[in-house]
Tab-separated table of C-alpha atoms and ligand atoms in Angstrom:
chain	number	residue	atom	x	y	z
A	1	MET	CA	15.387	11.819	-9.218
A	2	ARG	CA	16.607	15.321	-8.360
A	3	GLU	CA	19.729	16.243	-6.464
A	4	ASN	CA	19.457	15.765	-2.703
A	5	THR	CA	19.070	18.902	-0.638
A	6	THR	CA	21.229	19.563	2.415
A	7	VAL	CA	18.203	18.965	4.672
A	8	ARG	CA	17.714	15.260	5.284
A	9	LEU	CA	13.937	15.032	5.379
A	10	THR	CA	13.888	11.496	6.798
A	11	THR	CA	15.648	12.699	9.965
A	12	LEU	CA	12.512	14.762	10.720
A	13	SER	CA	10.345	11.653	10.590
A	14	PRO	CA	9.783	9.391	13.633
A	15	GLY	CA	8.327	6.643	11.385
A	16	ALA	CA	8.591	6.762	7.626
A	17	GLY	CA	6.030	6.457	4.865
A	18	CYS	CA	3.262	3.948	5.524
A	19	ALA	CA	5.317	2.583	8.455
A	20	CYS	CA	4.039	5.618	10.387
A	21	LYS	CA	0.446	4.324	10.207
A	22	LEU	CA	-1.257	3.670	13.535
A	23	PRO	CA	-0.668	-0.041	14.311
A	24	GLN	CA	-3.361	-2.360	12.972
A	25	ALA	CA	-4.449	-3.405	16.485
A	26	SER	CA	-5.040	0.240	17.484
A	27	LEU	CA	-6.819	1.104	14.234
A	28	GLU	CA	-9.156	-1.864	14.584
A	29	THR	CA	-9.954	-0.882	18.194
A	30	LEU	CA	-10.651	2.678	17.042
A	31	MET	CA	-12.880	1.556	14.172
A	32	THR	CA	-14.813	-0.813	16.438
A	33	SER	CA	-15.397	1.978	18.948
A	34	LEU	CA	-16.714	4.178	16.104
A	35	ASN	CA	-19.407	1.572	15.489
A	36	GLY	CA	-22.570	3.449	14.495
A	37	PHE	CA	-20.733	6.725	13.822
A	38	GLY	CA	-19.784	5.921	10.274
A	39	ALA	CA	-22.052	5.041	7.381
A	40	GLN	CA	-22.414	1.369	6.474
A	41	ALA	CA	-22.919	0.334	2.852
A	42	ALA	CA	-26.614	0.788	1.980
A	43	ASP	CA	-28.516	1.999	-1.092
A	44	ASP	CA	-26.125	4.122	-3.178
A	45	LEU	CA	-23.274	3.840	-0.657
A	46	LEU	CA	-21.655	0.695	-2.058
A	47	VAL	CA	-18.672	0.644	0.338
A	48	GLY	CA	-18.760	2.567	3.642
A	49	LEU	CA	-16.776	2.861	6.858
A	50	PRO	CA	-17.419	-0.479	8.631
A	51	GLU	CA	-16.463	-2.358	5.467
A	52	GLY	CA	-12.878	-1.180	6.100
A	53	ASP	CA	-11.964	-1.320	2.422
A	54	ASP	CA	-9.287	0.710	0.630
A	55	ALA	CA	-11.768	3.465	-0.221
A	56	ALA	CA	-15.430	4.403	0.093
A	57	VAL	CA	-17.620	4.008	-2.995
A	58	LEU	CA	-20.775	5.916	-3.877
A	59	ARG	CA	-23.019	4.980	-6.804
A	60	LEU	CA	-23.709	7.863	-9.186
A	61	GLY	CA	-26.820	7.892	-11.352
A	62	ASP	CA	-25.244	7.235	-14.724
A	63	GLY	CA	-23.690	3.773	-14.414
A	64	GLN	CA	-20.639	5.195	-12.657
A	65	ALA	CA	-19.395	5.062	-9.079
A	66	LEU	CA	-17.394	7.680	-7.191
A	67	ILE	CA	-14.379	6.475	-5.145
A	68	LEU	CA	-13.120	8.512	-2.160
A	69	THR	CA	-9.857	7.957	-0.298
A	70	THR	CA	-7.098	9.822	1.535
A	71	ASP	CA	-3.557	9.089	2.641
A	72	PHE	CA	-0.655	11.116	4.040
A	73	PHE	CA	2.589	10.360	5.852
A	74	THR	CA	5.922	11.655	7.140
A	75	PRO	CA	9.020	11.835	4.855
A	76	VAL	CA	9.921	8.480	3.370
A	77	LEU	CA	12.855	9.808	1.319
A	78	ASP	CA	15.325	12.683	1.607
A	79	ASP	CA	14.618	13.920	-1.910
A	80	PRO	CA	11.438	16.068	-1.718
A	81	TYR	CA	10.449	15.574	-5.367
A	82	ASP	CA	10.681	11.796	-5.052
A	83	TRP	CA	8.822	11.834	-1.711
A	84	GLY	CA	6.005	13.675	-3.516
A	85	ARG	CA	5.966	11.145	-6.349
A	86	VAL	CA	5.828	8.250	-3.872
A	87	ALA	CA	3.095	9.904	-1.787
A	88	ALA	CA	0.960	10.528	-4.882
A	89	ALA	CA	1.422	6.988	-6.236
A	90	ASN	CA	0.473	5.702	-2.777
A	91	ALA	CA	-2.628	7.919	-2.474
A	92	LEU	CA	-3.848	7.026	-5.973
A	93	SER	CA	-3.255	3.360	-5.228
A	94	ASP	CA	-6.385	2.965	-3.088
A	95	VAL	CA	-8.472	4.036	-6.105
A	96	TYR	CA	-6.725	1.428	-8.259
A	97	ALA	CA	-7.203	-1.205	-5.536
A	98	MET	CA	-10.984	-0.702	-5.879
A	99	GLY	CA	-10.787	-1.113	-9.672
A	100	GLY	CA	-11.180	2.594	-10.421
A	101	ARG	CA	-9.276	5.421	-12.086
A	102	PRO	CA	-8.325	8.614	-10.235
A	103	VAL	CA	-9.708	11.889	-11.611
A	104	ALA	CA	-8.970	14.656	-9.077
A	105	ALA	CA	-6.876	15.135	-5.934
A	106	LEU	CA	-6.370	17.615	-3.091
A	107	ASN	CA	-2.944	18.128	-1.486
A	108	LEU	CA	-2.766	17.576	2.297
A	109	ALA	CA	0.363	19.147	3.781
A	110	ALA	CA	1.876	19.819	7.194
A	111	TRP	CA	5.095	21.841	7.332
A	112	PRO	CA	7.237	23.413	10.067
A	113	GLY	CA	6.405	27.123	10.327
A	114	ASP	CA	10.098	28.027	10.185
A	115	GLY	CA	13.415	26.308	9.650
A	116	LEU	CA	12.468	24.153	6.688
A	117	PRO	CA	12.436	25.960	3.340
A	118	LEU	CA	9.046	26.153	1.636
A	119	ASP	CA	10.862	25.450	-1.630
A	120	LEU	CA	11.143	21.858	-0.459
A	121	LEU	CA	7.376	21.607	0.029
A	122	ALA	CA	6.903	23.080	-3.434
A	123	ASP	CA	9.199	20.330	-4.756
A	124	VAL	CA	7.150	17.680	-2.923
A	125	MET	CA	3.980	19.038	-4.536
A	126	ARG	CA	5.574	19.276	-7.983
A	127	GLY	CA	6.646	15.638	-7.778
A	128	ALA	CA	3.199	14.597	-6.623
A	129	ALA	CA	1.380	16.567	-9.320
A	130	THR	CA	3.596	15.051	-12.012
A	131	LYS	CA	2.850	11.544	-10.756
A	132	ALA	CA	-0.880	12.255	-10.431
A	133	ALA	CA	-0.941	13.631	-13.990
A	134	GLU	CA	0.607	10.363	-15.203
A	135	GLY	CA	-2.501	8.675	-13.777
A	136	GLY	CA	-4.824	11.190	-15.472
A	137	CYS	CA	-5.538	12.863	-12.128
A	138	ALA	CA	-5.585	16.663	-11.705
A	139	VAL	CA	-4.522	18.360	-8.453
A	140	VAL	CA	-7.333	20.838	-7.806
A	141	GLY	CA	-6.633	22.269	-4.330
A	142	GLY	CA	-5.553	21.286	-0.847
A	143	HIS	CA	-4.917	22.328	2.740
A	144	THR	CA	-1.666	23.166	4.583
A	145	ILE	CA	-1.013	23.436	8.336
A	146	ALA	CA	2.012	24.396	10.424
A	147	ASP	CA	3.413	21.305	12.165
A	148	PRO	CA	6.918	20.464	13.466
A	149	VAL	CA	6.887	17.092	11.670
A	150	PRO	CA	6.403	17.423	7.893
A	151	LYS	CA	3.621	15.365	6.383
A	152	TYR	CA	2.301	15.121	2.857
A	153	GLY	CA	-0.389	13.194	1.063
A	154	MET	CA	-3.570	13.541	-0.933
A	155	ALA	CA	-7.305	13.082	-0.818
A	156	VAL	CA	-8.265	11.475	-4.109
A	157	ILE	CA	-11.525	10.936	-5.929
A	158	GLY	CA	-11.881	8.406	-8.675
A	159	LEU	CA	-14.474	6.822	-10.912
A	160	ALA	CA	-15.294	3.156	-11.452
A	161	ASP	CA	-17.871	0.902	-13.016
A	162	PRO	CA	-20.087	-0.077	-10.047
A	163	ASP	CA	-20.526	-3.545	-11.542
A	164	HIS	CA	-16.753	-4.147	-11.716
A	165	LEU	CA	-15.476	-3.019	-8.330
A	166	MET	CA	-12.712	-4.949	-6.568
A	167	THR	CA	-13.365	-5.231	-2.818
A	168	ILE	CA	-11.668	-7.052	0.066
A	169	ASP	CA	-14.639	-9.326	0.855
A	170	LYS	CA	-14.931	-11.209	-2.438
A	171	VAL	CA	-12.095	-13.732	-2.180
A	172	ARG	CA	-13.288	-17.245	-3.081
A	173	PRO	CA	-11.827	-20.636	-2.076
A	174	GLY	CA	-9.204	-21.691	-4.637
A	175	ASP	CA	-8.412	-18.134	-5.774
A	176	LEU	CA	-4.736	-17.613	-6.566
A	177	LEU	CA	-3.115	-14.835	-4.541
A	178	VAL	CA	-1.103	-12.594	-6.853
A	179	LEU	CA	1.291	-9.831	-5.764
A	180	THR	CA	2.296	-7.216	-8.348
A	181	LYS	CA	5.332	-5.549	-6.691
A	182	PRO	CA	8.273	-6.884	-4.651
A	183	LEU	CA	8.427	-6.373	-0.866
A	184	GLY	CA	11.067	-4.610	1.191
A	185	THR	CA	10.497	-0.847	1.042
A	186	GLY	CA	10.148	-0.652	4.844
A	187	VAL	CA	13.549	-2.157	5.606
A	188	ILE	CA	15.230	-0.218	2.784
A	189	VAL	CA	13.827	3.124	3.964
A	190	THR	CA	14.869	2.277	7.535
A	191	ALA	CA	18.390	1.592	6.251
A	192	LEU	CA	18.297	4.909	4.362
A	193	LYS	CA	17.447	6.751	7.588
A	194	GLN	CA	20.568	5.217	9.118
A	195	ASP	CA	22.710	5.912	6.035
A	196	ALA	CA	23.057	2.212	5.309
A	197	ALA	CA	21.224	1.815	1.983
A	198	ASP	CA	23.440	1.949	-1.086
A	199	PRO	CA	22.285	4.175	-3.976
A	200	ALA	CA	21.435	1.290	-6.318
A	201	THR	CA	19.273	-0.371	-3.649
A	202	LEU	CA	17.493	2.889	-2.954
A	203	ALA	CA	16.962	3.569	-6.670
A	204	GLU	CA	15.221	0.184	-7.113
A	205	ALA	CA	12.968	0.888	-4.127
A	206	VAL	CA	12.112	4.377	-5.418
A	207	ALA	CA	11.356	2.985	-8.873
A	208	SER	CA	8.979	0.477	-7.315
A	209	MET	CA	7.294	2.980	-4.962
A	210	THR	CA	6.743	5.479	-7.778
A	211	THR	CA	5.182	2.916	-10.121
A	212	LEU	CA	1.435	3.474	-10.384
A	213	ASN	CA	-0.787	0.451	-9.833
A	214	ALA	CA	-2.827	1.665	-12.826
A	215	ASN	CA	-1.881	-1.017	-15.353
A	216	ALA	CA	-2.274	-3.827	-12.835
A	217	ALA	CA	-5.725	-2.564	-11.816
A	218	ARG	CA	-6.916	-2.173	-15.398
A	219	ALA	CA	-5.740	-5.670	-16.340
A	220	ALA	CA	-7.289	-7.194	-13.194
A	221	VAL	CA	-10.690	-5.572	-13.799
A	222	ALA	CA	-10.610	-6.668	-17.451
A	223	ALA	CA	-9.897	-10.257	-16.308
A	224	GLY	CA	-12.903	-10.193	-13.983
A	225	VAL	CA	-11.017	-10.077	-10.667
A	226	LEU	CA	-13.458	-9.306	-7.840
A	227	ALA	CA	-11.181	-9.026	-4.798
A	228	ALA	CA	-8.094	-6.850	-4.322
A	229	THR	CA	-6.286	-4.547	-1.948
A	230	ASP	CA	-3.008	-2.650	-2.004
A	231	VAL	CA	-0.107	-3.670	0.216
A	232	THR	CA	0.932	-0.784	2.462
A	233	GLY	CA	1.693	-0.256	6.156
A	234	PHE	CA	0.245	-3.516	7.476
A	235	GLY	CA	2.529	-5.531	5.218
A	236	LEU	CA	1.659	-8.356	2.823
A	237	LEU	CA	0.364	-10.643	5.569
A	238	GLY	CA	-1.529	-7.866	7.361
A	239	HIS	CA	-3.417	-6.816	4.250
A	240	LEU	CA	-3.978	-10.442	3.238
A	241	ARG	CA	-5.391	-11.118	6.712
A	242	ARG	CA	-7.872	-8.239	6.260
A	243	MET	CA	-9.052	-9.655	2.917
A	244	LEU	CA	-9.379	-13.154	4.329
A	245	SER	CA	-11.285	-12.062	7.441
A	246	ALA	CA	-13.669	-9.989	5.300
A	247	SER	CA	-14.178	-12.968	2.956
A	248	GLY	CA	-14.455	-15.663	5.663
A	249	LEU	CA	-11.483	-17.661	4.333
A	250	ALA	CA	-7.935	-18.790	5.179
A	251	ALA	CA	-4.866	-18.953	2.915
A	252	THR	CA	-1.568	-20.648	2.267
A	253	VAL	CA	1.481	-18.596	1.219
A	254	ASP	CA	4.659	-19.973	-0.368
A	255	ALA	CA	7.444	-17.772	1.022
A	256	ASP	CA	9.823	-18.845	-1.769
A	257	ARG	CA	7.560	-17.302	-4.394
A	258	VAL	CA	7.147	-13.894	-2.789
A	259	PRO	CA	9.107	-11.280	-4.794
A	260	LEU	CA	11.623	-9.240	-2.786
A	261	LEU	CA	13.488	-6.032	-3.658
A	262	PRO	CA	17.265	-6.389	-4.165
A	263	ASP	CA	19.147	-6.226	-0.828
A	264	ALA	CA	15.951	-6.340	1.246
A	265	ARG	CA	16.898	-9.716	2.747
A	266	GLU	CA	20.396	-8.598	3.622
A	267	LEU	CA	19.184	-5.349	5.222
A	268	ALA	CA	16.509	-7.207	7.225
A	269	ALA	CA	19.199	-9.646	8.424
A	270	LYS	CA	21.287	-6.656	9.565
A	271	GLY	CA	18.370	-5.472	11.702
A	272	PHE	CA	17.001	-2.532	9.679
A	273	VAL	CA	13.422	-3.318	10.617
A	274	PRO	CA	10.905	-0.471	11.026
A	275	GLY	CA	8.716	-0.194	14.124
A	276	GLY	CA	5.633	-0.646	11.911
A	277	THR	CA	6.958	-4.024	10.717
A	278	LYS	CA	7.592	-5.165	14.304
A	279	ALA	CA	4.054	-4.067	15.256
A	280	ASN	CA	2.694	-6.095	12.304
A	281	MET	CA	4.611	-9.185	13.477
A	282	SER	CA	3.277	-8.944	16.983
A	283	PHE	CA	-0.337	-8.251	15.891
A	284	LEU	CA	-0.360	-11.078	13.344
A	285	ALA	CA	1.178	-13.727	15.616
A	286	ASP	CA	-2.330	-15.061	16.407
A	287	TRP	CA	-3.231	-15.289	12.713
A	288	VAL	CA	-0.089	-16.500	10.974
A	289	ASP	CA	1.754	-19.840	11.258
A	290	VAL	CA	5.209	-19.688	9.711
A	291	ALA	CA	6.901	-23.044	8.994
A	292	VAL	CA	10.348	-23.452	10.586
A	293	SER	CA	11.831	-23.902	7.103
A	294	VAL	CA	11.053	-20.252	6.237
A	295	ASP	CA	14.107	-17.984	6.642
A	296	GLU	CA	13.808	-15.462	9.442
A	297	GLU	CA	14.551	-12.481	7.155
A	298	VAL	CA	11.910	-13.614	4.688
A	299	ALA	CA	9.388	-13.961	7.513
A	300	ILE	CA	10.209	-10.373	8.521
A	301	LEU	CA	9.749	-9.154	4.941
A	302	LEU	CA	6.337	-10.822	4.659
A	303	HIS	CA	5.300	-8.484	7.513
A	304	ASP	CA	7.293	-5.467	6.298
A	305	ALA	CA	5.388	-2.162	6.292
A	306	GLN	CA	5.300	-1.149	2.630
A	307	THR	CA	4.956	2.320	1.188
A	308	SER	CA	3.166	2.441	-2.161
A	309	GLY	CA	3.280	-1.345	-2.474
A	310	GLY	CA	1.693	-3.453	-5.172
A	311	LEU	CA	-1.787	-4.848	-5.569
A	312	LEU	CA	-2.698	-8.121	-3.884
A	313	LEU	CA	-5.239	-9.776	-6.173
A	314	ALA	CA	-7.419	-12.851	-5.641
A	315	VAL	CA	-7.476	-14.381	-9.106
A	316	PRO	CA	-9.842	-17.241	-10.003
A	317	PRO	CA	-7.831	-20.160	-11.473
A	318	SER	CA	-9.860	-19.757	-14.690
A	319	ALA	CA	-8.313	-16.264	-15.103
A	320	ALA	CA	-4.716	-17.345	-14.360
A	321	GLY	CA	-3.627	-15.996	-17.789
A	322	LEU	CA	-3.817	-12.568	-16.132
A	323	VAL	CA	-0.499	-13.285	-14.388
A	324	ASP	CA	1.414	-13.281	-17.693
A	325	ARG	CA	-0.220	-9.989	-18.696
A	326	LEU	CA	0.704	-8.471	-15.324
A	327	ARG	CA	4.307	-9.630	-15.758
A	328	GLU	CA	4.503	-7.509	-18.917
A	329	HIS	CA	4.150	-4.465	-16.610
A	330	ASP	CA	6.181	-5.739	-13.635
A	331	ARG	CA	8.313	-8.838	-14.098
A	332	SER	CA	8.309	-9.514	-10.378
A	333	THR	CA	4.538	-10.190	-10.327
A	334	ALA	CA	4.020	-13.639	-8.808
A	335	VAL	CA	1.441	-16.124	-7.608
A	336	ILE	CA	2.337	-16.263	-3.917
A	337	GLY	CA	-0.369	-18.484	-2.479
A	338	GLN	CA	-3.963	-19.581	-2.538
A	339	ALA	CA	-7.186	-18.913	-0.640
A	340	VAL	CA	-8.612	-21.974	1.094
A	341	ALA	CA	-11.498	-22.862	3.386
A	342	GLY	CA	-10.446	-22.572	7.044
A	343	ARG	CA	-10.410	-20.305	10.076
A	344	PRO	CA	-11.221	-16.854	8.658
A	345	GLY	CA	-8.075	-14.749	8.477
A	346	HIS	CA	-5.671	-17.617	9.157
A	347	ILE	CA	-2.500	-17.799	7.028
A	348	SER	CA	-0.080	-20.755	6.774
A	349	VAL	CA	3.301	-19.732	5.409
A	350	HIS	CA	5.558	-22.475	4.054
A	351	ALA	CA	8.764	-22.604	2.011
A	352	GLY	CA	8.693	-24.434	-1.314
A	353	ALA	CA	6.126	-26.896	-2.572
B	401	ATP	N1	-9.634	8.254	10.979
B	401	ATP	C1	-10.387	7.368	10.305
B	401	ATP	N2	-11.729	7.534	10.202
B	401	ATP	C2	-12.487	6.661	9.526
B	401	ATP	N3	-12.011	5.592	8.903
B	401	ATP	C3	-10.689	5.367	8.968
B	401	ATP	C4	-9.803	6.253	9.672
B	401	ATP	N4	-8.539	5.763	9.563
B	401	ATP	C5	-8.627	4.646	8.826
B	401	ATP	N5	-9.913	4.401	8.461
B	401	ATP	C6	-10.420	3.289	7.671
B	401	ATP	O1	-9.832	2.081	8.135
B	401	ATP	C7	-9.611	1.195	7.029
B	401	ATP	C8	-8.169	0.768	7.019
B	401	ATP	O2	-7.386	1.945	6.863
B	401	ATP	P1	-6.007	1.911	6.127
B	401	ATP	O3	-5.430	3.267	6.203
B	401	ATP	O4	-5.237	0.766	6.640
B	401	ATP	O5	-6.382	1.496	4.656
B	401	ATP	P2	-6.233	2.213	3.301
B	401	ATP	O6	-7.169	3.367	3.269
B	401	ATP	O7	-6.373	1.148	2.305
B	401	ATP	O8	-4.798	2.868	3.306
B	401	ATP	P3	-3.465	2.492	2.517
B	401	ATP	O9	-3.737	1.404	1.549
B	401	ATP	O10	-3.044	3.707	1.821
B	401	ATP	O11	-2.511	2.161	3.589
B	401	ATP	C9	-10.000	1.954	5.773
B	401	ATP	O12	-11.267	1.515	5.365
B	401	ATP	C10	-10.020	3.399	6.215
B	401	ATP	O13	-10.965	4.145	5.488
B	402	MG	MG1	-5.220	0.475	0.789
């Protein structure tokens, strides 16, 4: 982490990170109204627009598939270099969520025409390029516009084996639901914006947000996992609901097993809850039943809008050994629930066995 500048980037941001995504209800309305104006999977297009997956996938001729995705957002941190690292890890994550590896990226940037030093944007891009390089991904160009609210992200292309893709529609009854990073970045970043996150708490959140999902994806593909997504702005339950609806299944979640970042509970209890998290709670009310025994702060965190969150994997019980291998990369990796037959998209959250 570099020294903070005098400009507090998060004060320029109405939302922050993936919490500035359009609410899920609005996005789904938009996508439905685009019906017919976006290509559906057919022939060499293995994953298209109506599939609503983490990225589009195009079969190439030589036993490889091309993965295409993009992601950008307003400042999630005050430190520009770290914001860049987080934004790159987040943009690359959709490639990992499909079971691929990123190969090239374009910078997408919006920056105030005056008043905010360009040096800061250069720092954002340096942080992002360093993180992308860690994933074997070269930054090869980009586009920059003048805009009063700074925004940064990437369009990323990746490669995958078309026979070993991970998609959101392949969850099977009995699959174990595995989460590879702890929750809580939304509440911690909201506390940061209000000067209420202590440095150690913030450092843990930054360490988590800048961790690539590369190792988790590689291990999951090797173990034969067929269904995955990454947990971002719609929160754990929002992204789980999308997987379940696409797969025609329901799920149970054990709130006690869901990993949480240090201090996330306390900050949620103090009311540092982003607008994106509140929107997730209201949208998911028709899909999620939370047992009364589940603590209110934990229920909030299950909906918390994550930036650069972990992978949510549907792991067949026969491949449960994967969980130990994933824990070698992130000790907080946990089995948090199970897919079951039931109303598609429905989630029952309980506390304890
Ligand atoms: N403007 C858009 N035009 C076409 N498709 C869109 C648009 N915005 C979102 N989508 C699609 O809607 C689906 C859900 O988008 P969303 O951004 O939640 O997922 P994502 O790409 O996995 O992002 P992330 O994991 O980084 O939050 C994706 O399939 C995405 O491609
Ligand atoms: Mg995604």
